[in-house]
CSV table of C-alpha atoms and ligand atoms in Angstrom, one decimal:
chain,number,residue,atom,x,y,z
A,24,MET,CA,215.8,178.3,122.3
A,25,ILE,CA,212.9,177.4,124.6
A,26,VAL,CA,211.4,174.0,123.6
A,27,ALA,CA,207.6,174.2,123.0
A,28,GLY,CA,205.1,171.5,122.4
A,29,ILE,CA,202.1,169.4,123.5
A,30,ASP,CA,202.0,168.7,127.2
A,31,ASP,CA,198.7,167.0,127.4
A,32,ILE,CA,196.0,165.8,124.9
A,33,SER,CA,192.4,164.7,125.4
A,34,ILE,CA,189.7,163.7,123.0
A,35,TYR,CA,185.9,163.5,123.1
A,36,SER,CA,183.4,162.1,120.7
A,37,PRO,CA,179.6,161.5,121.2
A,38,GLY,CA,178.4,158.4,123.0
A,39,PHE,CA,176.4,157.1,120.0
A,40,PHE,CA,177.4,155.7,116.6
A,41,TYR,CA,175.7,154.7,113.4
A,42,PRO,CA,177.3,151.7,111.5
A,43,LEU,CA,178.3,152.4,107.9
A,44,GLU,CA,177.4,148.9,106.9
A,45,ASP,CA,173.8,149.9,107.4
A,46,LEU,CA,174.2,153.3,105.6
A,47,ALA,CA,175.6,151.4,102.6
A,48,ARG,CA,172.6,149.2,102.5
A,49,ARG,CA,170.3,152.2,102.7
A,50,HIS,CA,172.2,153.8,99.8
A,51,GLY,CA,172.2,150.5,97.8
A,52,VAL,CA,176.0,150.2,97.7
A,53,ASP,CA,178.3,147.4,98.6
A,54,PRO,CA,179.3,147.9,102.3
A,55,ALA,CA,182.9,147.1,101.3
A,56,LYS,CA,183.0,150.4,99.5
A,57,TYR,CA,182.6,152.4,102.7
A,58,ILE,CA,184.5,150.0,105.0
A,59,VAL,CA,187.4,149.1,102.7
A,60,GLY,CA,187.2,151.7,99.8
A,61,ILE,CA,186.7,154.7,102.1
A,62,GLY,CA,188.0,153.1,105.2
A,63,GLN,CA,185.2,154.0,107.6
A,64,GLU,CA,183.3,151.7,109.9
A,65,ARG,CA,181.2,153.9,112.2
A,66,MET,CA,180.1,157.5,112.3
A,67,ALA,CA,179.9,159.3,115.6
A,68,VAL,CA,176.5,160.9,115.9
A,69,PRO,CA,176.0,163.9,118.3
A,70,THR,CA,172.7,164.0,120.3
A,71,PRO,CA,170.6,167.1,119.9
A,72,ASP,CA,172.0,168.4,123.2
A,73,GLU,CA,175.6,168.3,121.9
A,74,ASP,CA,177.4,170.8,119.7
A,75,ILE,CA,180.9,171.9,119.1
A,76,VAL,CA,181.0,173.8,122.5
A,77,SER,CA,179.7,170.9,124.6
A,78,MET,CA,182.1,168.5,122.8
A,79,ALA,CA,184.9,170.9,123.4
A,80,ALA,CA,184.1,171.3,127.1
A,81,ASN,CA,184.1,167.5,127.4
A,82,ALA,CA,187.5,167.3,125.8
A,83,VAL,CA,189.0,170.1,127.9
A,84,ALA,CA,187.7,169.1,131.3
A,85,PRO,CA,190.2,166.2,132.0
A,86,LEU,CA,193.1,168.6,131.3
A,87,LEU,CA,192.2,171.0,134.1
A,88,VAL,CA,194.2,169.3,136.8
A,89,ASN,CA,196.3,170.9,139.5
A,90,GLU,CA,197.4,174.4,138.6
A,91,VAL,CA,196.7,174.1,134.8
A,92,ARG,CA,193.4,176.0,135.0
A,93,GLU,CA,195.2,179.1,136.4
A,94,GLU,CA,198.1,178.8,134.0
A,95,ILE,CA,196.1,179.0,130.8
A,96,SER,CA,196.8,182.4,129.3
A,97,THR,CA,195.2,181.9,125.9
A,98,VAL,CA,192.4,179.8,124.5
A,99,ILE,CA,192.4,179.1,120.8
A,100,PHE,CA,189.2,177.4,119.5
A,101,ALA,CA,189.5,176.0,116.0
A,102,THR,CA,186.4,175.0,114.1
A,103,GLU,CA,184.7,174.8,110.7
A,104,SER,CA,181.2,174.6,112.3
A,105,GLY,CA,181.1,177.7,114.4
A,106,ILE,CA,177.9,178.5,116.3
A,107,ASP,CA,178.1,182.3,116.3
A,108,GLN,CA,179.2,184.8,113.7
A,109,SER,CA,180.7,187.1,116.3
A,110,LYS,CA,181.4,185.5,119.7
A,111,SER,CA,184.1,182.9,119.9
A,112,ALA,CA,183.0,179.3,120.8
A,113,GLY,CA,185.9,179.4,123.2
A,114,LEU,CA,184.1,181.9,125.4
A,115,PHE,CA,181.2,179.5,126.0
A,116,VAL,CA,183.8,176.8,127.0
A,117,HIS,CA,185.6,179.4,129.1
A,118,GLY,CA,182.3,180.1,130.9
A,119,VAL,CA,181.0,176.6,131.5
A,120,LEU,CA,184.4,175.4,132.7
A,121,GLY,CA,185.2,178.5,134.8
A,122,LEU,CA,188.6,179.2,133.2
A,123,ASN,CA,191.0,181.9,134.3
A,124,PRO,CA,189.6,185.4,133.6
A,125,ASN,CA,193.1,186.8,132.9
A,126,CYS,CA,193.3,185.0,129.5
A,127,ARG,CA,192.6,185.8,125.9
A,128,VAL,CA,190.1,183.8,123.9
A,129,VAL,CA,189.8,183.6,120.1
A,130,GLU,CA,188.2,181.4,117.4
A,131,PHE,CA,190.2,180.3,114.3
A,132,LYS,CA,188.7,179.2,111.0
A,133,GLN,CA,190.2,177.7,107.8
A,134,ALA,CA,188.2,174.5,107.1
A,135,CYS,CA,190.1,171.5,108.6
A,136,TYR,CA,193.4,173.3,108.9
A,137,SER,CA,192.8,175.9,111.7
A,138,ALA,CA,193.9,173.9,114.7
A,139,THR,CA,197.4,173.7,113.2
A,140,ALA,CA,197.5,177.5,112.9
A,141,GLY,CA,196.5,177.4,116.6
A,142,ILE,CA,199.3,174.9,117.5
A,143,GLN,CA,201.9,176.9,115.7
A,144,LEU,CA,200.9,180.3,117.2
A,145,ALA,CA,200.6,178.7,120.6
A,146,SER,CA,204.1,177.3,120.3
A,147,ASP,CA,205.5,180.7,119.4
A,148,LEU,CA,203.6,182.3,122.3
A,149,VAL,CA,205.1,179.9,124.9
A,150,ARG,CA,208.6,180.2,123.4
A,151,GLN,CA,208.3,183.9,124.2
A,152,ARG,CA,206.5,183.5,127.6
A,153,PRO,CA,207.5,180.1,128.9
A,154,LYS,CA,205.5,180.3,132.1
A,155,GLU,CA,202.2,180.5,130.2
A,156,LYS,CA,200.2,177.6,128.8
A,157,VAL,CA,197.9,177.8,125.8
A,158,LEU,CA,194.8,175.7,125.4
A,159,VAL,CA,194.2,174.7,121.8
A,160,ILE,CA,190.8,173.2,121.1
A,161,ALA,CA,189.5,171.8,117.8
A,162,SER,CA,185.9,170.7,117.6
A,163,ASP,CA,183.6,170.0,114.7
A,164,ILE,CA,180.6,168.2,113.4
A,165,ALA,CA,181.3,167.1,109.8
A,166,ARG,CA,178.0,167.4,108.0
A,167,TYR,CA,177.2,166.8,104.3
A,168,GLU,CA,173.9,166.6,102.4
A,169,ARG,CA,171.8,163.5,102.9
A,170,ASN,CA,172.4,160.8,100.3
A,171,SER,CA,175.5,162.6,99.0
A,172,GLU,CA,178.9,161.0,98.4
A,173,GLY,CA,180.3,162.7,101.5
A,174,GLU,CA,177.6,161.4,103.9
A,175,CYS,CA,179.6,158.2,104.6
A,176,THR,CA,182.5,160.3,105.9
A,177,GLN,CA,180.6,162.3,108.5
A,178,GLY,CA,181.5,162.3,112.1
A,179,ALA,CA,181.8,164.5,115.2
A,180,GLY,CA,184.4,165.0,117.9
A,181,ALA,CA,186.8,167.3,119.7
A,182,VAL,CA,190.4,167.4,120.8
A,183,ALA,CA,191.9,169.6,123.5
A,184,MET,CA,195.7,170.2,123.9
A,185,ILE,CA,197.8,172.1,126.3
A,186,VAL,CA,200.8,173.7,124.6
A,187,ALA,CA,203.6,174.5,127.0
A,188,ALA,CA,207.3,175.0,127.3
A,189,ASN,CA,209.3,171.9,128.1
A,190,PRO,CA,206.3,169.7,127.2
A,191,ARG,CA,205.9,166.2,128.6
A,192,LEU,CA,204.4,164.6,125.4
A,193,LEU,CA,205.7,166.0,122.1
A,194,GLU,CA,208.2,168.7,121.2
A,195,ILE,CA,207.2,170.7,118.2
A,196,HIS,CA,210.1,171.4,115.8
A,197,PRO,CA,210.2,175.1,114.7
A,198,GLN,CA,210.5,174.3,111.0
A,199,SER,CA,207.4,173.9,108.9
A,200,GLY,CA,206.4,173.9,105.2
A,201,VAL,CA,203.3,175.6,104.1
A,202,PHE,CA,201.3,175.9,100.9
A,203,SER,CA,198.1,178.0,100.3
A,204,PHE,CA,196.1,178.7,97.2
A,205,ASP,CA,192.5,179.8,96.4
A,206,VAL,CA,190.4,176.8,95.2
A,207,MET,CA,186.7,175.9,95.6
A,208,ASP,CA,187.0,172.2,96.7
A,209,PHE,CA,184.9,172.5,99.8
A,210,TRP,CA,183.1,175.6,101.2
A,211,ARG,CA,180.1,176.5,103.3
A,212,PRO,CA,178.5,179.9,102.8
A,213,ASN,CA,176.9,181.4,106.0
A,214,HIS,CA,173.3,180.3,105.2
A,215,ARG,CA,174.3,176.6,104.7
A,216,GLU,CA,174.2,173.8,107.3
A,217,ALA,CA,176.1,171.4,105.1
A,218,ALA,CA,179.2,172.1,103.0
A,219,TYR,CA,179.3,172.2,99.2
A,220,VAL,CA,182.1,169.8,98.2
A,221,ASN,CA,183.7,168.6,95.0
A,222,GLY,CA,185.1,165.4,96.5
A,223,LYS,CA,187.4,164.3,93.7
A,224,LEU,CA,188.8,167.8,93.4
A,225,SER,CA,189.4,168.0,97.1
A,226,ILE,CA,191.4,164.8,97.0
A,227,ASP,CA,193.5,166.1,94.1
A,228,VAL,CA,194.2,169.5,95.8
A,229,TYR,CA,194.9,167.8,99.1
A,230,LEU,CA,197.6,165.7,97.5
A,231,ARG,CA,199.1,168.7,95.6
A,232,SER,CA,199.1,170.7,98.8
A,233,LEU,CA,200.9,167.8,100.6
A,234,THR,CA,203.6,167.7,97.9
A,235,GLU,CA,204.1,171.4,97.9
A,236,ALA,CA,204.1,171.8,101.7
A,237,TRP,CA,206.6,168.9,101.9
A,238,LEU,CA,209.0,170.6,99.4
A,239,ASP,CA,208.7,173.8,101.3
A,240,PHE,CA,209.5,171.9,104.5
A,241,GLN,CA,212.6,170.6,102.9
A,242,ARG,CA,213.6,174.1,101.7
A,243,LYS,CA,213.2,175.4,105.2
A,244,ASP,CA,215.6,172.8,106.7
A,245,GLY,CA,212.9,170.5,108.0
A,246,LEU,CA,213.9,167.0,108.9
A,247,PRO,CA,214.7,164.7,106.0
A,248,LEU,CA,212.2,161.8,105.7
A,249,THR,CA,215.0,159.4,106.7
A,250,SER,CA,214.8,161.0,110.2
A,251,ILE,CA,211.0,160.6,110.4
A,252,ASP,CA,209.7,157.3,111.9
A,253,LYS,CA,205.9,157.8,112.0
A,254,LEU,CA,203.4,159.8,109.9
A,255,CYS,CA,200.1,161.3,110.7
A,256,PHE,CA,198.0,162.9,107.9
A,257,HIS,CA,194.8,164.9,108.0
A,258,GLN,CA,192.2,162.2,107.7
A,259,PRO,CA,188.7,163.1,106.3
A,260,PHE,CA,188.3,159.3,105.9
A,261,THR,CA,191.0,156.8,106.7
A,262,LYS,CA,191.7,155.8,103.1
A,263,MET,CA,193.0,159.3,102.6
A,264,SER,CA,196.1,158.5,104.6
A,265,LYS,CA,197.0,155.8,102.1
A,266,LYS,CA,196.7,158.3,99.2
A,267,ALA,CA,198.7,160.9,101.2
A,268,PHE,CA,201.5,158.4,101.9
A,269,GLY,CA,201.6,157.5,98.2
A,270,ALA,CA,202.0,161.2,97.3
A,271,LEU,CA,204.7,161.8,100.0
A,272,ARG,CA,206.6,158.7,98.9
A,273,GLU,CA,206.6,160.0,95.3
A,274,ALA,CA,207.8,163.4,96.4
A,275,ALA,CA,210.5,162.1,98.7
A,276,GLY,CA,211.8,159.2,96.5
A,277,ALA,CA,214.3,156.8,98.1
A,278,GLU,CA,214.2,158.8,101.4
A,279,ALA,CA,210.9,157.1,102.1
A,280,ASP,CA,212.2,153.5,101.7
A,281,HIS,CA,212.1,152.8,105.4
A,282,LEU,CA,208.4,153.8,105.7
A,283,ASP,CA,205.4,151.7,104.8
A,284,GLU,CA,201.7,151.5,105.7
A,285,LYS,CA,202.6,150.6,109.3
A,286,SER,CA,204.1,154.1,109.7
A,287,TYR,CA,200.6,155.6,109.9
A,288,ALA,CA,198.4,152.6,110.7
A,289,GLU,CA,197.8,153.4,114.4
A,290,SER,CA,196.8,157.0,113.5
A,291,GLN,CA,193.8,155.6,111.7
A,292,ILE,CA,192.3,153.6,114.5
A,293,TYR,CA,190.1,156.3,116.2
A,294,GLY,CA,189.1,158.0,112.9
A,295,ARG,CA,187.8,154.8,111.5
A,296,GLN,CA,185.4,154.6,114.4
A,297,ILE,CA,184.5,158.3,114.7
A,298,GLY,CA,184.4,159.7,111.1
A,299,ASN,CA,185.6,163.0,109.9
A,300,THR,CA,186.0,165.7,112.6
A,301,TYR,CA,187.4,168.4,110.3
A,302,SER,CA,189.7,170.6,112.4
A,303,ALA,CA,190.1,167.9,115.1
A,304,SER,CA,190.8,165.1,112.7
A,305,LEU,CA,194.6,165.4,112.4
A,306,TYR,CA,195.0,165.6,116.2
A,307,ILE,CA,192.6,162.8,117.0
A,308,GLY,CA,194.8,160.9,114.6
A,309,LEU,CA,197.9,161.9,116.5
A,310,SER,CA,196.2,160.9,119.8
A,311,SER,CA,195.3,157.5,118.1
A,312,LEU,CA,198.9,157.0,117.1
A,313,LEU,CA,200.3,157.7,120.5
A,314,ASP,CA,197.7,155.7,122.4
A,315,ASN,CA,197.8,152.6,120.1
A,316,CYS,CA,201.4,152.3,119.1
A,317,ASP,CA,203.0,149.3,120.9
A,318,GLU,CA,206.5,150.4,120.1
A,319,ASP,CA,208.2,152.8,122.5
A,320,LEU,CA,208.3,156.1,120.5
A,321,THR,CA,210.6,157.9,122.9
A,322,GLY,CA,212.9,160.2,120.9
A,323,ARG,CA,211.3,159.3,117.6
A,324,SER,CA,210.0,161.9,115.2
A,325,VAL,CA,206.5,162.1,113.7
A,326,GLY,CA,205.7,164.0,110.5
A,327,LEU,CA,202.3,165.6,110.4
A,328,PHE,CA,200.4,167.0,107.5
A,329,SER,CA,197.5,169.3,108.1
A,330,TYR,CA,195.1,170.3,105.2
A,331,GLY,CA,192.1,172.6,105.1
A,332,SER,CA,190.2,173.0,101.9
A,333,GLY,CA,190.1,176.3,100.2
A,334,SER,CA,193.1,175.7,100.8
A,335,VAL,CA,196.0,175.6,103.2
A,336,GLY,CA,198.4,172.8,103.8
A,337,GLU,CA,201.2,172.5,106.4
A,338,PHE,CA,203.8,169.9,107.0
A,339,PHE,CA,205.7,169.9,110.3
A,340,SER,CA,207.3,167.5,112.7
A,341,VAL,CA,207.4,166.7,116.4
A,342,SER,CA,209.5,164.4,118.5
A,343,VAL,CA,208.2,162.2,121.3
A,344,VAL,CA,209.4,163.0,124.9
A,345,GLU,CA,210.7,160.4,127.3
A,346,GLY,CA,208.0,159.3,129.8
A,347,TYR,CA,205.2,160.3,127.3
A,348,ARG,CA,203.3,157.1,128.1
A,349,ARG,CA,202.6,158.2,131.7
A,350,ARG,CA,201.0,161.3,130.3
A,351,LEU,CA,198.7,159.7,127.8
A,352,ARG,CA,194.9,159.3,128.4
A,353,SER,CA,194.8,156.1,126.3
A,354,HIS,CA,192.6,154.2,128.8
A,355,ALA,CA,190.0,157.0,128.9
A,356,HIS,CA,190.0,157.4,125.1
A,357,ARG,CA,189.5,153.7,124.5
A,358,ALA,CA,186.8,153.5,127.2
A,359,LEU,CA,185.0,156.5,125.5
A,360,LEU,CA,184.8,154.6,122.2
A,361,ALA,CA,184.1,151.2,123.8
A,362,ARG,CA,181.0,152.3,125.7
A,363,ARG,CA,179.3,154.0,122.8
A,364,ARG,CA,175.8,152.7,121.8
A,365,GLU,CA,174.6,151.9,118.3
A,366,ILE,CA,171.6,153.8,116.9
A,367,ASP,CA,169.3,153.0,114.0
A,368,TYR,CA,168.9,154.9,110.8
A,369,GLU,CA,165.9,156.9,111.9
A,370,THR,CA,167.6,158.1,115.0
A,371,TYR,CA,170.8,158.9,113.0
A,372,VAL,CA,168.8,161.1,110.6
A,373,ALA,CA,166.8,162.8,113.3
A,374,TRP,CA,169.9,163.6,115.4
A,375,PHE,CA,172.5,164.3,112.7
A,376,TYR,CA,170.2,166.5,110.7
A,377,THR,CA,168.7,168.5,113.6
A,378,SER,CA,169.0,172.1,112.5
A,379,VAL,CA,172.0,173.8,114.1
A,380,LYS,CA,170.7,177.2,113.0
A,381,SER,CA,167.4,177.1,114.8
A,382,THR,CA,167.2,179.9,117.4
A,383,GLU,CA,163.8,179.2,118.8
A,384,ASP,CA,163.6,179.0,122.6
A,385,ARG,CA,163.8,175.4,123.7
A,386,ILE,CA,165.0,173.2,126.6
A,387,SER,CA,166.9,170.2,125.2
A,388,PRO,CA,166.0,166.8,126.7
A,389,MET,CA,168.9,165.1,128.3
A,390,GLN,CA,170.4,162.7,125.8
A,391,THR,CA,174.1,163.1,125.8
A,392,THR,CA,176.4,160.8,127.7
A,393,GLY,CA,178.9,163.6,128.1
A,394,ARG,CA,179.5,165.7,131.3
A,395,TYR,CA,178.7,169.0,129.6
A,396,ARG,CA,175.8,169.6,127.3
A,397,PHE,CA,174.0,172.2,125.2
A,398,ALA,CA,171.1,172.6,127.5
A,399,ALA,CA,168.8,175.2,126.1
A,400,ILE,CA,168.2,178.3,123.9
A,401,ALA,CA,166.6,181.2,125.7
A,402,GLU,CA,166.2,184.6,124.1
A,403,GLN,CA,168.6,183.8,121.3
A,404,ARG,CA,171.3,182.7,123.8
A,405,ARG,CA,172.8,179.3,123.8
A,406,ILE,CA,173.0,177.8,127.3
A,407,TYR,CA,175.5,175.1,128.3
A,408,ALA,CA,175.5,173.2,131.6
A,409,GLU,CA,177.3,170.5,133.6
A,410,VAL,CA,175.2,167.4,133.8
A,411,ASP,CA,174.2,166.0,137.2
A,412,CYS,CA,177.0,163.5,137.8
A,413,ALA,CA,174.8,160.9,139.5
A,414,ARG,CA,172.4,160.9,136.4
A,415,LEU,CA,175.4,160.7,134.1
A,416,GLY,CA,176.8,157.7,136.0
A,417,SER,CA,173.6,155.8,135.7
A,418,LEU,CA,173.3,156.6,132.0
A,419,ASN,CA,176.9,155.4,131.3
A,420,ALA,CA,176.4,152.4,133.5
A,421,VAL,CA,173.4,151.3,131.3
A,422,ALA,CA,175.8,151.5,128.3
B,544,LIG,N1,184.7,147.4,97.6
B,544,LIG,C1,185.9,148.0,97.9
B,544,LIG,N2,186.3,149.2,97.5
B,544,LIG,C2,185.4,149.9,96.7
B,544,LIG,C3,184.2,149.3,96.3
B,544,LIG,C4,183.8,148.0,96.8
B,544,LIG,N3,182.7,147.4,96.4
B,544,LIG,N4,183.5,150.2,95.5
B,544,LIG,C5,184.3,151.3,95.4
B,544,LIG,N5,185.4,151.1,96.1
B,544,LIG,C6,186.6,152.0,96.3
B,544,LIG,C7,186.9,152.8,95.1
B,544,LIG,O1,187.8,152.0,94.3
B,544,LIG,C8,187.6,154.0,95.7
B,544,LIG,O2,188.9,153.6,96.1
B,544,LIG,P1,190.2,154.5,95.6
B,544,LIG,O3,189.9,155.9,96.0
B,544,LIG,O4,191.4,153.9,96.4
B,544,LIG,O5,190.3,154.4,94.2
B,544,LIG,C9,186.9,154.2,97.0
B,544,LIG,O6,186.1,153.0,97.2
B,544,LIG,C10,185.8,155.4,96.9
B,544,LIG,O7,185.1,155.2,95.7
B,544,LIG,P2,184.6,156.4,94.8
B,544,LIG,O8,183.8,155.9,93.7
B,544,LIG,O9,185.8,157.3,94.5
B,544,LIG,O10,183.7,157.1,95.9
B,544,LIG,P3,182.7,158.4,95.7
B,544,LIG,O11,182.8,158.9,94.4
B,544,LIG,O12,181.4,157.9,96.2
B,544,LIG,O13,183.2,159.4,96.8
B,544,LIG,C11,184.7,160.8,98.1
B,544,LIG,C12,184.4,159.4,97.6
B,544,LIG,C13,185.8,160.8,99.1
B,544,LIG,C14,185.0,161.8,97.0
B,544,LIG,C15,183.4,161.3,98.9
B,544,LIG,O14,183.2,160.5,100.0
B,544,LIG,C16,183.5,162.8,99.3
B,544,LIG,O15,183.1,163.7,98.5
B,544,LIG,N6,183.9,163.0,100.6
B,544,LIG,C17,183.9,164.4,101.1
B,544,LIG,C18,185.1,165.2,100.7
B,544,LIG,C19,186.4,164.6,101.3
B,544,LIG,O16,186.5,163.9,102.2
B,544,LIG,N7,187.6,165.0,100.6
B,544,LIG,C20,188.9,164.6,101.0
B,544,LIG,C21,189.9,165.6,100.9
B,544,LIG,S1,189.7,166.9,102.2
């Protein structure tokens, strides 16, 4: 069988953050609750001229090297925070980046899970047509009500992956375990900017979903846990990985004896600084694991659990390809986070809670530090643009 997997991965998150220590003080709670209890330190805050499309374009741009632009046959855009009820966000990315016209573009939705559906379908596509490459993008702004329990988990970011035959980073194993059922733990009707959420229920159903998906993975001849060296869980907040590991250990029994908190520690590093990114969160976690793990992971297997409220869970595994370190963009990812600037509470509120549904004509002032931005709305049309590089250089130099 043709081996399919992830050939390249790139992440993007806005150039500004708000510290959770300050949010805790504003909410009158002990900062340790957010930093230790929830496991979050900073929340990435998008500027008013950023949205899921501009973040996605910024994540994709570094991947378009050599002949890749022409080889992309399909673009799958996964998101919970879509900007149009009809047109795929992927088409805006296709336009602003000038992708190959002979390619199909589609948007996937299922809360935080949809990128995994994209990865699985992309793998099957390239197993059938090994010359083609599939661009899978996940991009989200995780937004809850102000002063709600979920506010401290908010964040924003995007990840872009090239799925190809004979990948140079990760081989995706064909076995996977899935579990779906209809539950109202988190949902967002069309008129709402922030999700409705029953936080405690969402944790319970996440853990049930993980257990059931794991059992299904075992029934379908997935790897035993004894053959898995690292773990990466969907991470709405980093403490969730600890809860997920506990549930998996309970389901797997003695098979989990060789695993401990170090098995997923590196996958939490970026998420702790960015916050929840819904559909992108698992794959930003995967990027964090690969970028930050000092051990050589060549030939080792990673177990991944994807969860999207509502709900769908999927457990699958990948193995790390020899030479993967040369393909990683670790330096760029770390630099992206290191040069971010802190903002105060008033700016956070003004930016994070800018209405995403407003359709009035406007030209957005230049505030992003990214290369692509959401520049304007004109006659109900969203307009994206590449930023003047000289201007961007001076903005980033100030940071
Ligand atoms: N120091 C250290 N830890 C503290 C603390 C303190 N002063 N105060 C509380 N904590 C700990 C609690 O013990 C708890 O840890 P535990 O979960 O390991 O028991 C943790 O902080 C959270 O406290 P809790 O009271 O449960 O928080 P909450 O009721 O305010 O809300 C969520 C937590 C996750 C439910 C809420 O953030 C939410 O709704 N998030 C959005 C939905 C979501 O992310 N769901 C996940 C599945 S998809």
